[in-house]
Amino acid sequence: MNTPAAAPTCGIVLVLLSLLAVLQTTTAQKNDIDIYSLTVDSKVSSRFAHTVVTSRVVNRADTLQEATFQMELPKKAFITNFSMIIDGVTYPGNIKDKAAAQEQYAEAVARGQSAGLVKATGRKMEQFQVAVSVAPAAKVTFELVYEELLKRHLGLYELLLKVRPQQLVKHLQMDIHIFEPQGIRFLETESSFLTNELASALTISQNETKAHIRFKPTLSQQQKSPEQEDTVVDGNFIVRYDVNRTLSGGSIQIENGYFVHYFAPEGLPTIPKNVIFVIDKSGSMQGRKIQQTREALIKILDDLSPKDQFNLVSFSREATQWMPSLMPASAENVEKARSYASDIQARGGTNINSAMLMAVQLLDEANRKERLPIGSVSLIILLTDGDPTVGETNPKNIQKNVQDAIGGQYNLFCLGFGFDVSYAFLEKLALDNGGLARRIYEDSDSAVQLQDFYQEVANPLLTAVAFKYPSNAVEEVTQDNFQLLFKGSEMVVAGKLQDQSPDVLSANVSGQLLMQNITFQMEARVAEQEKEFRSPKYIFHGFMERLWAYLTIQQLLEQIVSASDAEKQALETRALGLSLNYSFVTPLTSMVVTKPEGQEESEVAEKPVENEDRDMTSISGRAVFPSHSIGNRRFRIKGGNSADPLLTTRGGIRGSAGVPGFYRKFGAPGPLHHHHHHSPVLYDMTSDLRLLNFPKTTTVAPSLAPIQAPSVILPLPGQSVDQLCVDIKHSQGPMNLLSDPDQGVEVTGQYEVEKAQFSWIEVTFKNLQLQVRASPEHVVVIRNRRSSVYKWKETLFSVMPGLKMTMDKAGLLLLSSPDRVTIGLLFWDGPGQGLRLLLRDTDRFSSHVSGTLGQFYQDVLWVPPAAADDGKQTLRVQGRDHSATRELKLDYQEEAPGTEISCWSVEL
């Protein structure tokens, strides 16, 4: 009997985060299992997202084959349905109480045939996988449905779909419908696989309250090249948006007898905070972890407001405090704290108990001496990478000691660095004390993750927030009291309208702002609100009841963490009842997936939980994959596509099968635009000699040293010399490279002369409140205090109001908009490697442009040499003379290893 080929996979995800690791999955043998249709339909209404993924496959081989359906979904989402239709027969997934489901497939587990269908993967995701045997010519339809409430994070909601069919699909389509009665204030899209060539497959239509985003590429658009059957569609598609907000700060929406109340007031002042940073400096933090912690701490200290007070506690075997008491965040104190933070060294054991009690004591003492301003907020932020090893090491005792010491007065936030720390311990520690826990992943962007978390809690707006509704109007209301509201987040309360409820639902939200009590009042007309959701195109009837159930279950699961044993049972019973009633796969339920007779026994899908080891799945902690069995056959998940697009080159410049070179995307600089767009020629040394301003005979000094790329190449359209190579030989600290107030753009950078490269370059778009900071490790995009990190050579295609941002596989990041100079950033890995800056459309600079490089776009005069030396000229810029020499350089604007060019060069 033939062994079946490894089947193709498809994975799609809707997730609240910015970037995801690409998964290694099984690949298909050509023309065996053919995915002829793959659709993703996501409907978002009032932040509630309902996503349906449908994959249709056919076995084109003449033997039995195995078809695998694999996808990813956010950890916060609940699967609500999965079914397979095989030869017209539907095999549904049945959601059951976990204990009952365990029994049902204990036998299969004992035989080692089944290891659960869902496992945690990546930072915010879990992977769902089912395989089924398919007869020759038979068809299978897989359908998976999941739901989640999108959470506002630093001012935006984020929806992400992940698509990786790993083969060309005849009918491939993604539809995202968003309906927000408050009105859509801002919308942007971003993709890790879209290119300029694929852009026409994407359509976005939007009016005040609705948006429809469709991605529908043709077969030829999906192909990497005409010769290749491989697909380019592989990665993330993200939509980010926010809604309009009124002065009342809230919106009440009603549908089919249920209501949801969103609250995120605008324009409130920030409450001063007293913050203690508790930093683990035990031996396990050594190396990159402590370095990234120092880096993040220094940036976080810079972000403190002068009204804040702070202190630092660092701990290993013992805890030490930076200062004996809380210090005001004056410029002088912040500078001292920065230098203390930059000297933190990692060694020794882990004494969490002492460190936490020391932090609480600092706040208690300030409180006793009346040094905590009335109305201020006190926070403790703990960062640790391991379990306690010194002093009190029993987690339960530490949790009790800390809770007793804090006594409900301060809020504790716990950050677990990496996977050697017990997340369950930190989560309970935080939830017991009015805060939350977050895992920090060990990666090149760990410092950015730490800063991002701090930004979430940096600006408290209200304390002691309470929602009140008339007692005769509503029932079964979700959590309606909250300790803190932070800028950029949102409070959500949902509930059921009583049968005899009034025609108008009124609400009263009270909170404390500094020393004042503040009240927001709003009301919603029930009949009017119900009418809003009658349009069937945007979401299904009764969605708000599911939103209410989802929110209730999530809150019950959180309460279970910090509940006493006596309370736990009642909370679990209620959460289980709702999970079964509304068909949600939660940590308390399992979905039993049935298969045709003769194939493997039923399999069970369970929801993994965050506090497990990363190699484990469901709550019972069984390990999952990498092997998976069907009947008595086993296959192993293989690596992804073996054809590396980076290996496909054509004559030194990538053809369409490879990666577009700089000129393919960017056009040649200055007057060279008359070359054919696809031409690999940088300089045609016969026809274009006049452009280089050469005299008839040219001598270029021979050089024994290897030819290097210059620090910067500047295109100079309209000047007698069409481009200038600039070598930076003197640099003190950060440099203002370019500044143009009319364009609203500023470029700064730090150049290390010894290494002959930039350590960072930062581009700021003033009117977009957007900053792009490039380092040799990665690119960080910051907008409204929110950071997104992109690694070099990861493709990116992002469209937001006023800016398009793209990165190709060669690592060229382009920032462009219709009337602006296009700015490129590149991590060049040819000779003289390092960060490089590229400019295009420089004729758009205004007359106000300035800076180390900007000055060359002012009045520039080329003065020929007195002696007949054709290799030298004088360049006069704003009254200063620079000596320019003709030199051989490498053009980094081409892909590595670059092209040799003869270039007028100046040293700065």
XYZ file of N, CA and C in Angstrom, residues 712 754 781:
9
model
N 26.791 57.558 3.087
C 25.511 57.953 2.485
C 25.729 58.297 1.014
N 34.517 54.614 14.305
C 35.423 53.457 14.364
C 34.864 52.282 13.551
N 8.595 50.860 14.864
C 7.698 51.949 14.448
C 6.866 52.342 15.661
